[in-house]
Coordinates of N, CA, C and O in Angstrom, one line a residue:
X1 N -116.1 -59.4 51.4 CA -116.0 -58.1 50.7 C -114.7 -58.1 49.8 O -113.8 -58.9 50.0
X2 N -114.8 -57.2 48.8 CA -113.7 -57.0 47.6 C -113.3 -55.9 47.6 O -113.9 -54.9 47.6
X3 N -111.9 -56.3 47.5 CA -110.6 -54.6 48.0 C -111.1 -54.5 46.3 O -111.8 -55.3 45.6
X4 N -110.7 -53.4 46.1 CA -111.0 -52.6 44.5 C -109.5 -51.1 45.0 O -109.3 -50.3 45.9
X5 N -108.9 -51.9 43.7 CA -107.7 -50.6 44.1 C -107.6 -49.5 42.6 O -108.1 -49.7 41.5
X6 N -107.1 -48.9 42.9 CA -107.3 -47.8 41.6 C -105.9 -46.6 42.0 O -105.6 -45.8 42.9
X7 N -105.5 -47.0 40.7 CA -104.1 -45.8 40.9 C -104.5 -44.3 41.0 O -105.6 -43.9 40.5
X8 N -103.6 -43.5 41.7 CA -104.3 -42.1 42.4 C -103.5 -41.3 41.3 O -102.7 -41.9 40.6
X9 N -104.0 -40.0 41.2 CA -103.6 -38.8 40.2 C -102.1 -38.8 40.5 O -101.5 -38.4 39.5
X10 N -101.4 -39.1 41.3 CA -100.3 -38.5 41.9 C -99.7 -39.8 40.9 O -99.0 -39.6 40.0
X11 N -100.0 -40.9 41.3 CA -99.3 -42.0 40.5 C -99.2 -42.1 39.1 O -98.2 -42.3 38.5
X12 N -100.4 -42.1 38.7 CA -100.6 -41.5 37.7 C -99.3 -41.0 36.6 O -98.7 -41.5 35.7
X13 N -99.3 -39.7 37.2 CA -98.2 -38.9 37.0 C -96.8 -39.2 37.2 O -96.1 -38.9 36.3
X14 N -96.3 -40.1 38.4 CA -95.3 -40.9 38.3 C -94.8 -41.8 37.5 O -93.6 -41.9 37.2
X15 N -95.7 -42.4 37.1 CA -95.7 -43.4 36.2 C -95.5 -43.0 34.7 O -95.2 -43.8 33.8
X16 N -95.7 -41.8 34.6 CA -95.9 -41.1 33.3 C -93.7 -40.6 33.3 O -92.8 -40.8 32.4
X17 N -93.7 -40.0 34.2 CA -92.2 -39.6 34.8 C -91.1 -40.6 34.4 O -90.0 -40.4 33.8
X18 N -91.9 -42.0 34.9 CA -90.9 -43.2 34.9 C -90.8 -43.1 33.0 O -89.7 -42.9 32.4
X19 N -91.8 -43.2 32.7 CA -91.2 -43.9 31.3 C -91.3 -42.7 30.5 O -92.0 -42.9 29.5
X20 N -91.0 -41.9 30.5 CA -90.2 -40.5 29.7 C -88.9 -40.5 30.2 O -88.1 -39.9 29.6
X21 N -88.4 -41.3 31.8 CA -87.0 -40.8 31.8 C -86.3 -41.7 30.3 O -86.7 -42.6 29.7
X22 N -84.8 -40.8 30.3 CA -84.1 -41.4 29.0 C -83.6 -42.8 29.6 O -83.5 -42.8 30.8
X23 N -83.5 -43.5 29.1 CA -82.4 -45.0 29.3 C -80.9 -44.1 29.0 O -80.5 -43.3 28.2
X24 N -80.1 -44.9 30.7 CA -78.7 -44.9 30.5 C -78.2 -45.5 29.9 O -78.5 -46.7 29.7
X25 N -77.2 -45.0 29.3 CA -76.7 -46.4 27.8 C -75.5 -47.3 28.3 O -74.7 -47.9 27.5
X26 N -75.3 -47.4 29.9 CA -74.3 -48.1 31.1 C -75.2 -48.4 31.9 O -76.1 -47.6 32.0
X27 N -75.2 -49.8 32.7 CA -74.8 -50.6 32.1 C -75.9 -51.3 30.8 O -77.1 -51.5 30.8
X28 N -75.2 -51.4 29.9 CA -76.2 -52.0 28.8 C -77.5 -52.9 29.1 O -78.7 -52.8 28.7
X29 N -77.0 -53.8 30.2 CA -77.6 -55.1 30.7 C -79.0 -54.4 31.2 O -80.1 -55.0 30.8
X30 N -79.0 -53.4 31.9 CA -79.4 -52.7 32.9 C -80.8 -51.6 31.9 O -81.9 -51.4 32.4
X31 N -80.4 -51.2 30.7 CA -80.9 -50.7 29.8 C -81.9 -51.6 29.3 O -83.2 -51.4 29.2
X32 N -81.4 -52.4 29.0 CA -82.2 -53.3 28.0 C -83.5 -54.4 29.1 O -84.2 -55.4 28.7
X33 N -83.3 -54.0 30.3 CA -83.7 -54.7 31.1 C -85.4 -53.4 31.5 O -86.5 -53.7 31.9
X34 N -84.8 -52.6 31.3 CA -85.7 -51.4 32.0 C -86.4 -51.3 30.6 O -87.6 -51.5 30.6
X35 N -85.8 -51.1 29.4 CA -86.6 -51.1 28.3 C -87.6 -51.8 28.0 O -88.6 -51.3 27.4
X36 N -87.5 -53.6 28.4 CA -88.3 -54.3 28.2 C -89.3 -54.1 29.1 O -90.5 -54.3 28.7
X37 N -89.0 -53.8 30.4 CA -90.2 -53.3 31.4 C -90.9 -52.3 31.0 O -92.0 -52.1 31.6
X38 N -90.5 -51.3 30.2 CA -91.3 -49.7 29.7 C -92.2 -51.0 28.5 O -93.4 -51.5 28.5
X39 N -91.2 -51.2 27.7 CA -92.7 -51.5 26.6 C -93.9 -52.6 27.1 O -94.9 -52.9 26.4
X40 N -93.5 -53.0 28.3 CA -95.0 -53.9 28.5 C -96.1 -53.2 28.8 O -97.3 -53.7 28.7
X41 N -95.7 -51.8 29.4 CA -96.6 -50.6 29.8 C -97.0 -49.5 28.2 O -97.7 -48.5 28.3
X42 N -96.4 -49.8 27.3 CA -96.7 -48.9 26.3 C -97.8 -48.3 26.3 O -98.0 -47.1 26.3
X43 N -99.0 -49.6 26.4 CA -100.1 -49.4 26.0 C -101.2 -48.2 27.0 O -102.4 -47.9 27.0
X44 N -100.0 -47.8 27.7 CA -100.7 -46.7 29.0 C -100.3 -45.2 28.6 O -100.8 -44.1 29.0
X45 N -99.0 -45.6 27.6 CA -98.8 -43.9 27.5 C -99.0 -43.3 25.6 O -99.6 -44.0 24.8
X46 N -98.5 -42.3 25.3 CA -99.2 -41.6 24.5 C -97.8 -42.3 23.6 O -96.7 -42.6 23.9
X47 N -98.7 -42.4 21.9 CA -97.7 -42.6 20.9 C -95.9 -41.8 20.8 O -94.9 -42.4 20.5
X48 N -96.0 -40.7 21.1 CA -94.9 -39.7 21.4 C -94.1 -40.3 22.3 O -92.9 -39.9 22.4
X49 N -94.5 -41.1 23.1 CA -93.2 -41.5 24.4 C -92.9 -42.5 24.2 O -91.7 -42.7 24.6
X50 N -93.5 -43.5 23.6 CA -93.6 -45.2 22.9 C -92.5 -45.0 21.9 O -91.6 -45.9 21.8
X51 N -92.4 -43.7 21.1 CA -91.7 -43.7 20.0 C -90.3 -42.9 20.7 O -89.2 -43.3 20.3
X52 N -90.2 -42.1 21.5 CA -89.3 -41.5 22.2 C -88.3 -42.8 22.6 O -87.2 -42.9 22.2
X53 N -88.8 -43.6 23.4 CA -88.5 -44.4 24.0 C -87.8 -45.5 23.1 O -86.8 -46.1 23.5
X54 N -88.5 -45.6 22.0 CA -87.8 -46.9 20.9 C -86.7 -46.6 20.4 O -85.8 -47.4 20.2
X55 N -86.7 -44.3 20.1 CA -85.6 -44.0 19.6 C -84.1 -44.3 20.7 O -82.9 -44.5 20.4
X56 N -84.8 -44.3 21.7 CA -83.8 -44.1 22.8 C -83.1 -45.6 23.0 O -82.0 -45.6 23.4
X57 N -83.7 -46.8 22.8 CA -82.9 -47.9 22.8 C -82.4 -48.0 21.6 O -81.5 -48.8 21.6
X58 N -82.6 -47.3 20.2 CA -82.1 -47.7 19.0 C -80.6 -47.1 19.1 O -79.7 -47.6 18.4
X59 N -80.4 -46.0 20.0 CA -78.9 -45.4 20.0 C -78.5 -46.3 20.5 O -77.8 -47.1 19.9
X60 N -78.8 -46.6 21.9 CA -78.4 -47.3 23.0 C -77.5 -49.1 22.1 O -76.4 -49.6 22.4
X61 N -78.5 -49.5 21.4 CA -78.0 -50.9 20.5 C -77.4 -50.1 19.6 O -76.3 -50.6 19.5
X62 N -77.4 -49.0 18.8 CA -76.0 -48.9 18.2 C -74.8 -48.3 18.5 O -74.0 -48.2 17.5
X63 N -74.5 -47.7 19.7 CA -73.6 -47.4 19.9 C -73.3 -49.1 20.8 O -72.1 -49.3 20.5
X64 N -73.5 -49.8 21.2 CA -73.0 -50.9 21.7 C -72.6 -51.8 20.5 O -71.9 -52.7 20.9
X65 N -73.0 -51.8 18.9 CA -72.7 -52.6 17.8 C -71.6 -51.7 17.2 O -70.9 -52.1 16.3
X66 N -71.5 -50.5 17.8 CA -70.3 -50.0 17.1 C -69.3 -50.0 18.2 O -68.2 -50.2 17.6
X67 N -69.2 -50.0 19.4 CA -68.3 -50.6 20.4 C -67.7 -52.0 19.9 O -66.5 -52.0 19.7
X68 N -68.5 -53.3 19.7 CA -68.3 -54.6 19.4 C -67.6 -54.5 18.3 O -66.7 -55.3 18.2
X69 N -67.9 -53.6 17.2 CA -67.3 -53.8 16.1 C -65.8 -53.3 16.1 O -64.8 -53.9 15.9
X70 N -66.1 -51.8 16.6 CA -64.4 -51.4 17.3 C -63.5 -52.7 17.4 O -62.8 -53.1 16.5
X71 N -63.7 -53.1 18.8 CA -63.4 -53.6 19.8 C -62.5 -55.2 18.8 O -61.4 -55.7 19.0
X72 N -63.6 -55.6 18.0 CA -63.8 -56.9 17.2 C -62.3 -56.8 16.1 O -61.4 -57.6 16.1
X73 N -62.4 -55.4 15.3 CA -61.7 -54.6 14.7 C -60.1 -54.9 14.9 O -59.3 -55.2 14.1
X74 N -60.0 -54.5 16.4 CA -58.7 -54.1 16.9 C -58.1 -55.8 17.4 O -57.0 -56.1 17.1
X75 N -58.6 -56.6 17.8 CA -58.5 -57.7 18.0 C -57.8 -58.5 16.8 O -56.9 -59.3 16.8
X76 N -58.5 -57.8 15.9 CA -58.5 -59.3 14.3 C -56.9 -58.2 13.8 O -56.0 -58.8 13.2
X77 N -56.8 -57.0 14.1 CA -55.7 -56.6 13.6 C -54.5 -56.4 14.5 O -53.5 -55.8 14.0
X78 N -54.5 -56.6 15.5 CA -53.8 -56.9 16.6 C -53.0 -58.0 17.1 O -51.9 -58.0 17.7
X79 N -53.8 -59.1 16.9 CA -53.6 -60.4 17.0 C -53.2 -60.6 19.0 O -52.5 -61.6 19.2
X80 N -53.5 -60.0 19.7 CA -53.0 -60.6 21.3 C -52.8 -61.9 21.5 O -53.3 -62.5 20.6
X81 N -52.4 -62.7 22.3 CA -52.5 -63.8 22.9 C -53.2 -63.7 24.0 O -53.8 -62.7 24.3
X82 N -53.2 -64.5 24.7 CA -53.3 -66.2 23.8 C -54.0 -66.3 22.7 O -54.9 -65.4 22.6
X83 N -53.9 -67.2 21.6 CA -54.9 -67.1 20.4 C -56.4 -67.7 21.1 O -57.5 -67.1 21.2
X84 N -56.0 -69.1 21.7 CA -57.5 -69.3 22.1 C -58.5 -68.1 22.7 O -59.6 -68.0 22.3
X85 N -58.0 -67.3 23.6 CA -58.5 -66.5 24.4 C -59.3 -65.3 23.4 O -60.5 -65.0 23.4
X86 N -58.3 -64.7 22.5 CA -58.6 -63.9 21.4 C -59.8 -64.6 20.3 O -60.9 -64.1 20.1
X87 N -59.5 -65.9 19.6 CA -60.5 -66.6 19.1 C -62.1 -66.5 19.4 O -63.0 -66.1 18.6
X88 N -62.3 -66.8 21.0 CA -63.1 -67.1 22.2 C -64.0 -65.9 22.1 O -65.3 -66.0 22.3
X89 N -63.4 -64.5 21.8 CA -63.7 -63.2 22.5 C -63.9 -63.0 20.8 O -64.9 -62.3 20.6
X90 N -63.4 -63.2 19.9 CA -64.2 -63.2 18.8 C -65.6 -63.5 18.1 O -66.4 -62.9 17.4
X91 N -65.3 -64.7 18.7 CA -66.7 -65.8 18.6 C -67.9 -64.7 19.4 O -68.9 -64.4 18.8
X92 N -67.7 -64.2 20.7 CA -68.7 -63.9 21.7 C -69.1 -62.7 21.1 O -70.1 -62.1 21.6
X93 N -68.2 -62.0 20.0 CA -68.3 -60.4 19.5 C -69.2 -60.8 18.1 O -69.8 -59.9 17.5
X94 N -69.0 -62.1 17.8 CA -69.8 -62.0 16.6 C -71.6 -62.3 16.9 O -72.6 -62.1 16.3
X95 N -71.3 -63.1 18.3 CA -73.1 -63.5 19.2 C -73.3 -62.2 19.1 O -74.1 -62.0 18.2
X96 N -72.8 -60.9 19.8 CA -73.1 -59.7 20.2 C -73.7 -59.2 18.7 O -74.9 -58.9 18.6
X97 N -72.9 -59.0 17.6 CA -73.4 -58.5 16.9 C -74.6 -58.7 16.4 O -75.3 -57.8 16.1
X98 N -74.9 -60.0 16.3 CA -75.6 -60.9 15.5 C -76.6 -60.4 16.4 O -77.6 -60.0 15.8
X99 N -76.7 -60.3 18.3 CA -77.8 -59.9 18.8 C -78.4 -58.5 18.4 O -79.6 -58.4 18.3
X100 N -77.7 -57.6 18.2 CA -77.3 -56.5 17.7 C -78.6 -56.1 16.5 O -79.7 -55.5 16.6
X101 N -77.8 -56.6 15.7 CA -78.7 -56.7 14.1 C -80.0 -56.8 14.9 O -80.7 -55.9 15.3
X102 N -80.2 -58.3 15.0 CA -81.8 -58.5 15.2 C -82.4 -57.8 16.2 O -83.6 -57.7 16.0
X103 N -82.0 -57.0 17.3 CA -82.3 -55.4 17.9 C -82.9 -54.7 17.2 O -84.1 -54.3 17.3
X104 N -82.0 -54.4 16.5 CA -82.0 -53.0 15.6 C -82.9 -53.4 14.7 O -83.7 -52.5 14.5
X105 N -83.0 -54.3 14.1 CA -84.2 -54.6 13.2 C -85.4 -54.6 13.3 O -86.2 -54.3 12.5
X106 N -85.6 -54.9 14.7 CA -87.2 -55.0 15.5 C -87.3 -54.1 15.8 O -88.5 -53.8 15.7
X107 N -86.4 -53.0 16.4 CA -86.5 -51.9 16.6 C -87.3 -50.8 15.7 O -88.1 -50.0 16.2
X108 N -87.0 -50.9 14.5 CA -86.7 -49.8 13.3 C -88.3 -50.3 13.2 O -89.2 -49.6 13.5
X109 N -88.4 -51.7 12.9 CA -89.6 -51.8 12.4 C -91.0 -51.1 13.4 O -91.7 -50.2 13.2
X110 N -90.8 -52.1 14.4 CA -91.9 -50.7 15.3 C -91.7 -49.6 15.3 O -92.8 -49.1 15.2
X111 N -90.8 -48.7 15.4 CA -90.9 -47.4 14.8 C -91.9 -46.7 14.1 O -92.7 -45.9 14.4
X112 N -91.6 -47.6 12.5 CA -92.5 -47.2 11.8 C -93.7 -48.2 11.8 O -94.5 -48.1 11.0
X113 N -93.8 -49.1 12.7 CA -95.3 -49.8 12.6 C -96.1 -48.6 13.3 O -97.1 -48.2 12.8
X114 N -95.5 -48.1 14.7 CA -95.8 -46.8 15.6 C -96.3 -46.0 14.7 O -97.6 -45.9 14.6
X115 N -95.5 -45.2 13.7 CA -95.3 -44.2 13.6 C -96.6 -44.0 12.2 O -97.4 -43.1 11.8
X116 N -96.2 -45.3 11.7 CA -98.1 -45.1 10.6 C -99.8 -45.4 11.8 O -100.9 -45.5 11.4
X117 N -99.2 -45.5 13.1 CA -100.6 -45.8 13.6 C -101.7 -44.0 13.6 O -101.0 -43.0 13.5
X118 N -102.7 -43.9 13.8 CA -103.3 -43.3 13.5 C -103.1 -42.4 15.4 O -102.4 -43.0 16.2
X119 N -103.8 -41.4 15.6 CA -102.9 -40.8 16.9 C -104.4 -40.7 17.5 O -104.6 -40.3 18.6

């Protein structure tokens, strides 16, 4: 015989719960980690939460590109020591950014790939 399983109304509904909550923008890691798990499920909820949801990592990556850039900012005009150390932490702020961009870029675009789809 063959188990046959089927999500209940109640879940249903949970599941709908889960991915309307907002993303915490702490820890980032943590954000970006839950975001990628909501969009493998997109295809279960309504255009309005798909796009809710995109807006909500698009803050989330720019307020973290405008942290890096701060942060990058105060470094290059500060000069701390050690130089290597400062150099180091430069380099890793320009990866960040650079991840940053191409975020936000993929981002924006599904947006509006979303946002011309028909409802």
């Amino acid at each position: 015989t063959r188990k046959i399983y089927a999500i209940t109304d109640a879940g249903r509904q949970r599941f709908e719960e889960l991915m309307k909550e907002t993303l915490e923008p702490n820890p980032e890691a943590e954000a970006a980690l839950i975001f990628r798990f909501k969009m493998v499920y997109f295809g279960y909820v309504t255009k309005e939460v798909r796009l809710a949801c995109l807006e909500d990592y698009l803050r989330i990556i720019r307020r973290s590109r405008e942290y890096v850039s701060r942060f990058e900012a105060y470094l290059q005009s500060q000069q701390p020591e050690p130089a290597k150390q400062r150099n180091q932490l430069l380099r890793m702020f320009d990866y960040r950014k650079r991840l940053g961009e191409a975020d936000e870029a993929w981002i924006t675009a599904e947006i509006k790939r979303i946002q011309a789809e028909e409802n």
